[in-house]
PDB file of C-alpha atoms in Angstrom:
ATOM      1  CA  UNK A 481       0.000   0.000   0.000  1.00  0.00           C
ATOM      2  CA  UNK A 482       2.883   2.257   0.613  1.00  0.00           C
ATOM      3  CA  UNK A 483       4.080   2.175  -3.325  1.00  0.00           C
ATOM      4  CA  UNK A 484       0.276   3.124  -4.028  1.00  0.00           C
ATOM      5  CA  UNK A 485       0.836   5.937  -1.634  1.00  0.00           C
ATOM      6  CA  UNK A 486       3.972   7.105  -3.506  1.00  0.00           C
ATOM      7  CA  UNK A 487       2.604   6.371  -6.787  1.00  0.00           C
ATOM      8  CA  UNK A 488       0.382   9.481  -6.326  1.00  0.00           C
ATOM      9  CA  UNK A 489       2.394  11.388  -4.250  1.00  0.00           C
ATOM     10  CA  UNK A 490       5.212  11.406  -6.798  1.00  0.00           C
ATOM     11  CA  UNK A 491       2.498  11.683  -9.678  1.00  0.00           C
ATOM     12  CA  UNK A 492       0.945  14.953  -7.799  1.00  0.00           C
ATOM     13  CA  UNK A 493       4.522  16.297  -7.238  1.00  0.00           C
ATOM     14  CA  UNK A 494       5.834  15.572 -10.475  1.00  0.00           C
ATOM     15  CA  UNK A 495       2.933  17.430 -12.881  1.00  0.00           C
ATOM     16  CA  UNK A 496       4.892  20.608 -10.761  1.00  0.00           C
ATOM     17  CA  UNK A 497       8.284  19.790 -10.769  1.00  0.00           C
ATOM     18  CA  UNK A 498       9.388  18.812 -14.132  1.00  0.00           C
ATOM     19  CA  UNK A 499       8.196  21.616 -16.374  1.00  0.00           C
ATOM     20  CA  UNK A 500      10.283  23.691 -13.611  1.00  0.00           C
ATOM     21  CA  UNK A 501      13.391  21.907 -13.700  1.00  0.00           C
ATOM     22  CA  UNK A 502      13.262  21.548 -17.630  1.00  0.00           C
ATOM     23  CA  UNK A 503      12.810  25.727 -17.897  1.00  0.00           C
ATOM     24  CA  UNK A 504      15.475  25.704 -15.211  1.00  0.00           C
ATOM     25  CA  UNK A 505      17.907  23.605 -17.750  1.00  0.00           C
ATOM     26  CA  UNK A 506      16.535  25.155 -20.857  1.00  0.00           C
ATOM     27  CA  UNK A 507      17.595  28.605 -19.741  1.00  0.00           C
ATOM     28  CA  UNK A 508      20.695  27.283 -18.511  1.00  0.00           C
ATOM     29  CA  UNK A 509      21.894  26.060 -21.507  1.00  0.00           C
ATOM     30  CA  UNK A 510      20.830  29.304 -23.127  1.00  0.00           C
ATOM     31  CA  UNK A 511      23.471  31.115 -20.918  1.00  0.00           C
ATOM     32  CA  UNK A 512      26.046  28.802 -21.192  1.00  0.00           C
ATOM     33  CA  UNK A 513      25.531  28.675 -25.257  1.00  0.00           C
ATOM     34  CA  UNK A 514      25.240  33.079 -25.400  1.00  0.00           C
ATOM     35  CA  UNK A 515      28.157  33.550 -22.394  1.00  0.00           C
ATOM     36  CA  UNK A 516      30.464  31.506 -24.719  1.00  0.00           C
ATOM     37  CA  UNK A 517      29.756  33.316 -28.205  1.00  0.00           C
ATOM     38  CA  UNK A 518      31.166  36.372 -29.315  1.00  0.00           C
ATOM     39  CA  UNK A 519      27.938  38.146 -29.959  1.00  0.00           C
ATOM     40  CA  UNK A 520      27.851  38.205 -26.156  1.00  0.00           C
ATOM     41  CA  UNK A 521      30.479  41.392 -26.668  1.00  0.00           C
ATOM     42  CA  UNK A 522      27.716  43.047 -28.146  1.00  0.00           C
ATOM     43  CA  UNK A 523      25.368  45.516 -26.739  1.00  0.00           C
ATOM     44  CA  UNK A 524      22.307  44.428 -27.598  1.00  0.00           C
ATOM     45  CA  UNK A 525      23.610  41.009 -26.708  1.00  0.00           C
ATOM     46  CA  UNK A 526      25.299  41.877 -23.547  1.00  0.00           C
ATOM     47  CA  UNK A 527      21.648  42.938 -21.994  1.00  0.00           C
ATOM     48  CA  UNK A 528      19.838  40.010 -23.573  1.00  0.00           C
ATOM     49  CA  UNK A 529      22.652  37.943 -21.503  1.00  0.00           C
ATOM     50  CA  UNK A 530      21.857  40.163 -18.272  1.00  0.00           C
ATOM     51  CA  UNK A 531      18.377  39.538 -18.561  1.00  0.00           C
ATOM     52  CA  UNK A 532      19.393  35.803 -18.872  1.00  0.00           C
ATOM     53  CA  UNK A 533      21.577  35.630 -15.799  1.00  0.00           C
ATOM     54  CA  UNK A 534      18.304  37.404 -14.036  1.00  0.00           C
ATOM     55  CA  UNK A 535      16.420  34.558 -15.180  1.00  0.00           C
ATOM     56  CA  UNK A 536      18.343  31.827 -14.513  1.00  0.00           C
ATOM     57  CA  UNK A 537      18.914  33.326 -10.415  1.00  0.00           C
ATOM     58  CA  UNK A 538      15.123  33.789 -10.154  1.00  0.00           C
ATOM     59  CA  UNK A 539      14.668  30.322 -11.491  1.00  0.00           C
ATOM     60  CA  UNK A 540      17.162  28.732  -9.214  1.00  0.00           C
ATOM     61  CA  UNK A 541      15.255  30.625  -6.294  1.00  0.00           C
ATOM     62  CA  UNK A 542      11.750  29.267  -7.609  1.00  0.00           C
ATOM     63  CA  UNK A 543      13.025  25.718  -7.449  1.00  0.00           C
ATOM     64  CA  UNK A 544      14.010  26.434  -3.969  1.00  0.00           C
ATOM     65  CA  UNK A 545      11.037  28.254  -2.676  1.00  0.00           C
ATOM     66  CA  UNK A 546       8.509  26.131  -4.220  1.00  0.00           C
ATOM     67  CA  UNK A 547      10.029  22.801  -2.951  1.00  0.00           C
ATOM     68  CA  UNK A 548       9.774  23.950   0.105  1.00  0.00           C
ATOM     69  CA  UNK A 549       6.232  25.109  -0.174  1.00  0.00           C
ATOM     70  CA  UNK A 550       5.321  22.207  -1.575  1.00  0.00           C
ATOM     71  CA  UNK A 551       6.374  19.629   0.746  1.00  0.00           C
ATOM     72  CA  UNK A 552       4.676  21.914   3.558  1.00  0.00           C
ATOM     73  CA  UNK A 553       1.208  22.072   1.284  1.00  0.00           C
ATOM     74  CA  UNK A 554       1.287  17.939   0.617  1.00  0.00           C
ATOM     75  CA  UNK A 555       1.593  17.514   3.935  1.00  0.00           C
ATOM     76  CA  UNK A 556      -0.749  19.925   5.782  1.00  0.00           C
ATOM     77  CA  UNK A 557      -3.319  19.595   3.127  1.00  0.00           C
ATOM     78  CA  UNK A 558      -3.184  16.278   2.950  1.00  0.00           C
ATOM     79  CA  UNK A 559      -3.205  15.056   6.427  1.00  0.00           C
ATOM     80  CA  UNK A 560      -4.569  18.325   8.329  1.00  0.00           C
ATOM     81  CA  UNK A 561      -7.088  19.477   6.304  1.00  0.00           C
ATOM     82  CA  UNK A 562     -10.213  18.688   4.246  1.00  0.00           C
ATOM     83  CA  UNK A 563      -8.105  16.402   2.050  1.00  0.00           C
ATOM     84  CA  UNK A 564      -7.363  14.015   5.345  1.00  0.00           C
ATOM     85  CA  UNK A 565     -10.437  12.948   5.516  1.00  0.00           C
ATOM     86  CA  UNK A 566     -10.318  11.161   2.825  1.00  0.00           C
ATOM     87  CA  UNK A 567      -7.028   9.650   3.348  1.00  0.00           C
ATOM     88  CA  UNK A 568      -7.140   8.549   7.109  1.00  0.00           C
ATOM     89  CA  UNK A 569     -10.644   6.289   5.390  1.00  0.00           C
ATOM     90  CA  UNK A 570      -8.518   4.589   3.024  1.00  0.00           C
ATOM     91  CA  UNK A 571      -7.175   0.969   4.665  1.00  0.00           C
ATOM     92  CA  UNK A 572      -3.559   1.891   5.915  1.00  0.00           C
ATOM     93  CA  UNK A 573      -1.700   3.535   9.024  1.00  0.00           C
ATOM     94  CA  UNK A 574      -1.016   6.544   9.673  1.00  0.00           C
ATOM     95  CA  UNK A 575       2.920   5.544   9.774  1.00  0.00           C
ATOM     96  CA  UNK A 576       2.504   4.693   5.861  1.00  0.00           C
ATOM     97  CA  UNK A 577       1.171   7.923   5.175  1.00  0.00           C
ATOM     98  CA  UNK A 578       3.568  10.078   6.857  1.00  0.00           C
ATOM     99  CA  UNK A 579       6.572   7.735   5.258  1.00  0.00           C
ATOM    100  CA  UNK A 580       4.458   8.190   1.916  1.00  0.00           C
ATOM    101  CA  UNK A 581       4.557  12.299   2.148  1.00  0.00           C
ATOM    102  CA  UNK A 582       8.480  12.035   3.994  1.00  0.00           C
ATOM    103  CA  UNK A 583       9.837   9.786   1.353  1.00  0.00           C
ATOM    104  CA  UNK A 584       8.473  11.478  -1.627  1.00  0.00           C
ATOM    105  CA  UNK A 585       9.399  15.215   0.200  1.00  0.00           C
ATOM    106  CA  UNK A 586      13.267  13.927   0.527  1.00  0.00           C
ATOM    107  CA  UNK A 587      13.612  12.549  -3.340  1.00  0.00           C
ATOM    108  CA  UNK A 588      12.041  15.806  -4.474  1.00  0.00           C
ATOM    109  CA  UNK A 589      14.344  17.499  -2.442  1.00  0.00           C
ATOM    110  CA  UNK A 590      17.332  15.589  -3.356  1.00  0.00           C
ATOM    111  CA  UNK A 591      16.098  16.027  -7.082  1.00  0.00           C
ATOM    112  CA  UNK A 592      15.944  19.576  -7.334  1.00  0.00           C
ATOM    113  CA  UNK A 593      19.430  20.263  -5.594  1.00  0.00           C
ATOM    114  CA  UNK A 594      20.682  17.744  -8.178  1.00  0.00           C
ATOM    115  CA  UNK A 595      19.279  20.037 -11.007  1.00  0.00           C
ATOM    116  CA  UNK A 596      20.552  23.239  -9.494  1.00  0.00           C
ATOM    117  CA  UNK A 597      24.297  21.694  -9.503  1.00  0.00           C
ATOM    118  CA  UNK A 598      23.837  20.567 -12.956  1.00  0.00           C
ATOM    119  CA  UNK A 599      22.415  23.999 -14.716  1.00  0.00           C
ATOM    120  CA  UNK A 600      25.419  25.840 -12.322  1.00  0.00           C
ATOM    121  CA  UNK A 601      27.659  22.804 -14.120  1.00  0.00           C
ATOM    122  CA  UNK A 602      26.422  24.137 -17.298  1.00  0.00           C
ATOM    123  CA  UNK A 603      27.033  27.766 -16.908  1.00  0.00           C
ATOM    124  CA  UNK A 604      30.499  27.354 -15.482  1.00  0.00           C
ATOM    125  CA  UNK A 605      31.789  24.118 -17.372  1.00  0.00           C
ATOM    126  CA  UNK A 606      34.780  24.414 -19.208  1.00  0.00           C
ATOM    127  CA  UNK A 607      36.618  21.483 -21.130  1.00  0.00           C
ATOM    128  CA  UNK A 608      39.304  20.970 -18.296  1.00  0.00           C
ATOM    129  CA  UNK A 609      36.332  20.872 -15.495  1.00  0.00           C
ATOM    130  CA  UNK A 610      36.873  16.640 -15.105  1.00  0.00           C
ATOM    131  CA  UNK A 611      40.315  17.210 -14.891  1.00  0.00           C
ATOM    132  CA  UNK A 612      40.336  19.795 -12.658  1.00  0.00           C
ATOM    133  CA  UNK A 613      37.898  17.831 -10.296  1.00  0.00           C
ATOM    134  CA  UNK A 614      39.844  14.230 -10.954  1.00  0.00           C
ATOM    135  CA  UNK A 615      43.103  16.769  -9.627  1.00  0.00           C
ATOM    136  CA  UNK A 616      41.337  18.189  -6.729  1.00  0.00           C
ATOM    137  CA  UNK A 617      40.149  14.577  -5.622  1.00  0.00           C
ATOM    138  CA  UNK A 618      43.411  13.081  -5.803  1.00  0.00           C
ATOM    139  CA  UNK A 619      45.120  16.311  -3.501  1.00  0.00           C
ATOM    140  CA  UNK A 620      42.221  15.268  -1.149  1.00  0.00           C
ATOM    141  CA  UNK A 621      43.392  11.827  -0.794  1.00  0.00           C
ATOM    142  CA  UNK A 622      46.841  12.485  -0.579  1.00  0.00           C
ATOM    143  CA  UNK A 623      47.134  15.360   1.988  1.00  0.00           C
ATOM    144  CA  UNK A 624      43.668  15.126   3.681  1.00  0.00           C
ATOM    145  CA  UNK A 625      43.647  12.175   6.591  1.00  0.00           C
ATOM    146  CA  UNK A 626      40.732  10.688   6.588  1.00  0.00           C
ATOM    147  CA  UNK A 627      39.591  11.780   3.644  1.00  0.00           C
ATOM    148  CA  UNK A 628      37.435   9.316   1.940  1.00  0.00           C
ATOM    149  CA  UNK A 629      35.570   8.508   5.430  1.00  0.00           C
ATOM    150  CA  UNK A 630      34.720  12.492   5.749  1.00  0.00           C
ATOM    151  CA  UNK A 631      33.519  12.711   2.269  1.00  0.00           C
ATOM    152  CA  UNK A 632      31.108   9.906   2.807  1.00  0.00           C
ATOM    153  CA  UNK A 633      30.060  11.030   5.904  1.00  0.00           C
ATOM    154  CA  UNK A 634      29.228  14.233   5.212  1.00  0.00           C
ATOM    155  CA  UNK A 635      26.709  12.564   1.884  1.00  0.00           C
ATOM    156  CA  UNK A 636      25.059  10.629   4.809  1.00  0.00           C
ATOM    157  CA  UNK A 637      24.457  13.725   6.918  1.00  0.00           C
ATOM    158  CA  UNK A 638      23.416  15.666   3.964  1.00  0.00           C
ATOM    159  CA  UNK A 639      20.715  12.881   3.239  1.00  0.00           C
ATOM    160  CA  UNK A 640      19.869  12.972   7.094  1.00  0.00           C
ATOM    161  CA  UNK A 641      19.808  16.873   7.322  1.00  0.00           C
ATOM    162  CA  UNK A 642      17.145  16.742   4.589  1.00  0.00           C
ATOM    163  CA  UNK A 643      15.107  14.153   6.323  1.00  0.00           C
ATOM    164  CA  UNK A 644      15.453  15.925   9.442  1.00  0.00           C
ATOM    165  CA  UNK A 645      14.704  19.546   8.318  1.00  0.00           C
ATOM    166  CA  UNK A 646      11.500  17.909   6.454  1.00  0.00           C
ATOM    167  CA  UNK A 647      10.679  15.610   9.446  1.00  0.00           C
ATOM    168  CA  UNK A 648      10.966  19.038  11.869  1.00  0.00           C
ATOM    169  CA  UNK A 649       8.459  20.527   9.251  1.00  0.00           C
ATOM    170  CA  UNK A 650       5.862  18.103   9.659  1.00  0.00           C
ATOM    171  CA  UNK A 651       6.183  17.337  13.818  1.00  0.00           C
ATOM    172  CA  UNK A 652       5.839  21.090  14.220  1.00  0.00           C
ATOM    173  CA  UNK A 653       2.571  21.180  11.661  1.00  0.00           C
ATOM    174  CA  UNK A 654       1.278  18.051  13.718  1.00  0.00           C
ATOM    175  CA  UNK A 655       1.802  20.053  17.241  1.00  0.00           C
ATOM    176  CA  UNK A 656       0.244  23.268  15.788  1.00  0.00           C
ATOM    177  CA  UNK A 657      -2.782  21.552  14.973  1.00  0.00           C
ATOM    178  CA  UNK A 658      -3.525  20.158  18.217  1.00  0.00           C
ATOM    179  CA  UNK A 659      -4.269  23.872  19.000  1.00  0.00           C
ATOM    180  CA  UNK A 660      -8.301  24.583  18.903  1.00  0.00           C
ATOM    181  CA  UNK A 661      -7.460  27.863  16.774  1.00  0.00           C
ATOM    182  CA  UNK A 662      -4.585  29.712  15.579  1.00  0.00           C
ATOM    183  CA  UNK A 663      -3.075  26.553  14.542  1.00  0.00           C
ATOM    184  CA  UNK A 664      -0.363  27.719  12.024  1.00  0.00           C
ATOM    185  CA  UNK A 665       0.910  30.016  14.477  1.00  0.00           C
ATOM    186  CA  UNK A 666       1.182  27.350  17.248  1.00  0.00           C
ATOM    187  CA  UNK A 667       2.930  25.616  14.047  1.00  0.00           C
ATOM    188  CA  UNK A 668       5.384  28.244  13.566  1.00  0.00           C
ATOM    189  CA  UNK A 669       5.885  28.871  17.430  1.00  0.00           C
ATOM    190  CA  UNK A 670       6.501  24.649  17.548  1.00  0.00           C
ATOM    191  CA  UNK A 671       9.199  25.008  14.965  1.00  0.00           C
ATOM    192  CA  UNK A 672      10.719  27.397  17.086  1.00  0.00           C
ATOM    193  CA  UNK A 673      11.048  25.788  19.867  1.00  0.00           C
ATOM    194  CA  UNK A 674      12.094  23.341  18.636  1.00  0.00           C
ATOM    195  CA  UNK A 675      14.881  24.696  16.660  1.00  0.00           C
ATOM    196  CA  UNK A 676      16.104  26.270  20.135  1.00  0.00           C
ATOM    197  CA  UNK A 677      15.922  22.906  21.824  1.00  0.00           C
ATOM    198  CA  UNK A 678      18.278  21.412  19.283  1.00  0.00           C
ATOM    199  CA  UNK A 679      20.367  24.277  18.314  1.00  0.00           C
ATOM    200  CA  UNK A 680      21.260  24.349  22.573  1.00  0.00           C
ATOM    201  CA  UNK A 681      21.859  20.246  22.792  1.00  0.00           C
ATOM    202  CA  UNK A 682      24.045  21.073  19.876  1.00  0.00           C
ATOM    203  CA  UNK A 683      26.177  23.589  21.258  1.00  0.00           C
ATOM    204  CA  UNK A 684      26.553  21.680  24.488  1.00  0.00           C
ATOM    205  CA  UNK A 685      27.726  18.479  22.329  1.00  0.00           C
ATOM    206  CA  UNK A 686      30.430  21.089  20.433  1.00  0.00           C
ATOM    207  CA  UNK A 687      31.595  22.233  24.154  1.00  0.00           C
ATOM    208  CA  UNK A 688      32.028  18.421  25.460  1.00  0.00           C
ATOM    209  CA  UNK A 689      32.169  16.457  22.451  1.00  0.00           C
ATOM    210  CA  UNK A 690      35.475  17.783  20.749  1.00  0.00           C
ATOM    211  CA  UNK A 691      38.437  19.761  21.363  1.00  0.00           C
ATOM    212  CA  UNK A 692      38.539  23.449  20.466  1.00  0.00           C
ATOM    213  CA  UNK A 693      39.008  24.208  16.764  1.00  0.00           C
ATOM    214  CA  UNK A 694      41.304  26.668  16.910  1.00  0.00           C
ATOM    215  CA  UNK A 695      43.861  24.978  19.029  1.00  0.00           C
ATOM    216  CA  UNK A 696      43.813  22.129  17.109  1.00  0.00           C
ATOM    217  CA  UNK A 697      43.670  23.806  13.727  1.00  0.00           C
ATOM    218  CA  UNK A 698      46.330  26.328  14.367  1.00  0.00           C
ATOM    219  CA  UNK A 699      49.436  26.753  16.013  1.00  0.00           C
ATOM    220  CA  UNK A 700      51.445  30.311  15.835  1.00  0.00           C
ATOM    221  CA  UNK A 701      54.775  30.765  16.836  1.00  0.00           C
ATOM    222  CA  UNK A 702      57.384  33.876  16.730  1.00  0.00           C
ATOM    223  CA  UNK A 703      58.595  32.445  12.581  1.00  0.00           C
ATOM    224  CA  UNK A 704      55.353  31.184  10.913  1.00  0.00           C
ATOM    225  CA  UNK A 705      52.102  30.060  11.365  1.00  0.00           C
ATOM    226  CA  UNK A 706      51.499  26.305  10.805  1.00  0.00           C
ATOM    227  CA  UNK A 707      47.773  25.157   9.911  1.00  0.00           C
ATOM    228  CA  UNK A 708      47.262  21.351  11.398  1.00  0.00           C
ATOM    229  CA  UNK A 709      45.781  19.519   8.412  1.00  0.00           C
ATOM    230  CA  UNK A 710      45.328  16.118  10.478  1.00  0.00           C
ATOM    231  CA  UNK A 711      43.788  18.184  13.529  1.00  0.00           C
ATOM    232  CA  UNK A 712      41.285  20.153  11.079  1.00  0.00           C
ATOM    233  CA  UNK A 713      40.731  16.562   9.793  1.00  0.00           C
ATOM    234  CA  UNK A 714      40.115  14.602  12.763  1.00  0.00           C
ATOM    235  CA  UNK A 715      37.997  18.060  14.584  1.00  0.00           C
ATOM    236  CA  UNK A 716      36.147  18.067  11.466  1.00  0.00           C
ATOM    237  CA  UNK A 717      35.280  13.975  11.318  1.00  0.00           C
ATOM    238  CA  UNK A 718      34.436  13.959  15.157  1.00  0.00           C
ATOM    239  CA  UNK A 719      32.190  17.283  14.605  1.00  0.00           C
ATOM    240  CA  UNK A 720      30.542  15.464  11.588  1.00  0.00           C
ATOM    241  CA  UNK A 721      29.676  12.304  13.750  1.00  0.00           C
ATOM    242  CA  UNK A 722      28.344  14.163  16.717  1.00  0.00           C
ATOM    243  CA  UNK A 723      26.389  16.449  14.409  1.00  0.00           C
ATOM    244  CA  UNK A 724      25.146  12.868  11.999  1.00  0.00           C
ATOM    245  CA  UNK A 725      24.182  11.383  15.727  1.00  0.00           C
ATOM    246  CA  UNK A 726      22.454  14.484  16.812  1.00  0.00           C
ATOM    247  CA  UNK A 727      20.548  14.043  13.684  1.00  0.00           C
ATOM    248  CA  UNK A 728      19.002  11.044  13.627  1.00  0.00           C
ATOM    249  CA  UNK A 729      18.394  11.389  17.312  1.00  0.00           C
ATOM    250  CA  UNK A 730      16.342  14.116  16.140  1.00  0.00           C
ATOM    251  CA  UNK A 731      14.833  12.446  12.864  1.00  0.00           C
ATOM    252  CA  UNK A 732      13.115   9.648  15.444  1.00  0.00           C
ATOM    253  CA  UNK A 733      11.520  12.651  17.761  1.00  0.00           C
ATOM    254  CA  UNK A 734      10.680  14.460  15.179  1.00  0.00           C
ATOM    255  CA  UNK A 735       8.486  11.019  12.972  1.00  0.00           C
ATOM    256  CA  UNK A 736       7.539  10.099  16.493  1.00  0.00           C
ATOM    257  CA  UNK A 737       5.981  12.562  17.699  1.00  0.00           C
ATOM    258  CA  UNK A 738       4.331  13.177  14.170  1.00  0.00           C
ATOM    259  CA  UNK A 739       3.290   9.403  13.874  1.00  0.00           C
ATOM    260  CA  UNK A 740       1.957   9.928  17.419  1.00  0.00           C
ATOM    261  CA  UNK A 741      -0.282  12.935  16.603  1.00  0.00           C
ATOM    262  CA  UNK A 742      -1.391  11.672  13.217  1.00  0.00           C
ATOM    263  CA  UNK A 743      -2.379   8.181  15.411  1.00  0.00           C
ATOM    264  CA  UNK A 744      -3.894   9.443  18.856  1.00  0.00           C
ATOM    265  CA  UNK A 745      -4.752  12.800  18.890  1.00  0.00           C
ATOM    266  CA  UNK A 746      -5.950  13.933  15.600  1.00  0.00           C
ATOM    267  CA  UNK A 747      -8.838  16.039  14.763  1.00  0.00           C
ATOM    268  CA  UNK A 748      -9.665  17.207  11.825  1.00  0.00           C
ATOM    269  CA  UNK A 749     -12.876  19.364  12.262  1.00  0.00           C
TER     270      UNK A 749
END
């Protein structure tokens, strides 16, 4: 029932999302094709490529903006308002619902950062770009200790950041509507506090958890200043840990309380 769940989540999401991220492309590639041709030194050229490079930075912040609005509508419509009705009748739990509007949020998500990297690949490629890349890779690996464990950690706590910003969305949504009025305010006041909470168990885990950056990063004597790459290295794969543990300690509040809500103590009149 789940796949049915994502079928037409994705299917609702997607009539929105991919004429956006093909204009987003499209105009792109425009830029990258006028920004590389001499008639680009002309003036009539030069504001046709300014209105371009307008374009293509209100685009990017579309794709941003409406994401995010998005995955807040699919959720609070669905599941909050007139539209739940209809889907807490339908023969699965509320867990499967909220994984349904979670899952499809975080791939959507995922998706349109993927598409703004590509179009900025577009406007800023240039033939020696995989080289380049290949060249900075291989300094990485050479002079950067743990490297290849950092660089995979910090993909997993990108992936987890996204659930957890999206899961923060929805708990706060679910706490704001067990007000009897007012409820997106309660909603933004929920997001708020809870953004304190974690933002002071964070600090307190960068106090206790690791040793200060900028003794282990730097050291200064009377002839030169030395940077630490292995301390910055190690500071920076502790600091990544703590903050990917933090995380998913706050990803299972966060669907908990939600799934808790959505189970117990909803009411959607």
């Amino acid at each position: 029932m789940l796949a049915k769940l994502l079928k037409y989540d994705f299917k609702a999401m997607f009539k929105i999302f991919l004429p956006l991220w093909g204009v987003l492309l499209v105009v792109s590639g425009v830029n990258r094709l006028i920004s590389g041709s001499p008639l680009a030194e002309g003036g009539g050229m030069g504001i046709f490529t300014s209105l371009l490079g307008v374009m293509y930075v209100l685009l990017i912040m579309a794709v941003m903006v409406v994401t995010t609005v998005i995955i807040i509508a699919r959720f609070y419509q669905g599941l909050l308002k007139d539209e739940g009705y209809l889907m807490f009748t339908i023969p699965v739990k509320p867990w499967q619902l909220l994984a349904s509007k979670l899952i499809s949020a975080m791939v959507i998500s995922i998706i349109s950062g993927v598409v703004a990297l590509a179009s900025v690949a577009i406007i800023a490629y240039f033939p020696e770009m995989g080289q380049v890349l290949a060249e900075l890779w291989k300094m990485g690996m050479k002079n950067v200790p743990n490297f290849l464990p950092l660089v995979i950690l910090l993909v997993v706590s990108l992936f987890v950041g996204i659930i957890c910003s999206v899961s923060q969305v929805y708990a706060s949504m679910a706490l704001g509507h067990l007000a009897g009025s007012h409820r997106v305010g309660f909603a933004v006041l929920a997001f708020i506090v809870l953004s304190v909470i974690w933002s002071t168990v964070g600090s307190v885990i960068g106090l206790f958890g690791y040793p200060d950056l900028t003794s282990t990063m730097i050291s200064i004597n009377e002839i030169e200043v030395s940077v630490d790459v292995a301390g910055i290295s190690n500071v920076l794969l502790t600091a990544t840990v703590w903050g990917l543990i933090l995380d998913v300690v706050r990803c299972v509040v966060h669907l908990g309380i939600t799934n808790y809500i959505l189970s117990r103590r909803l009411n959607l009149e």
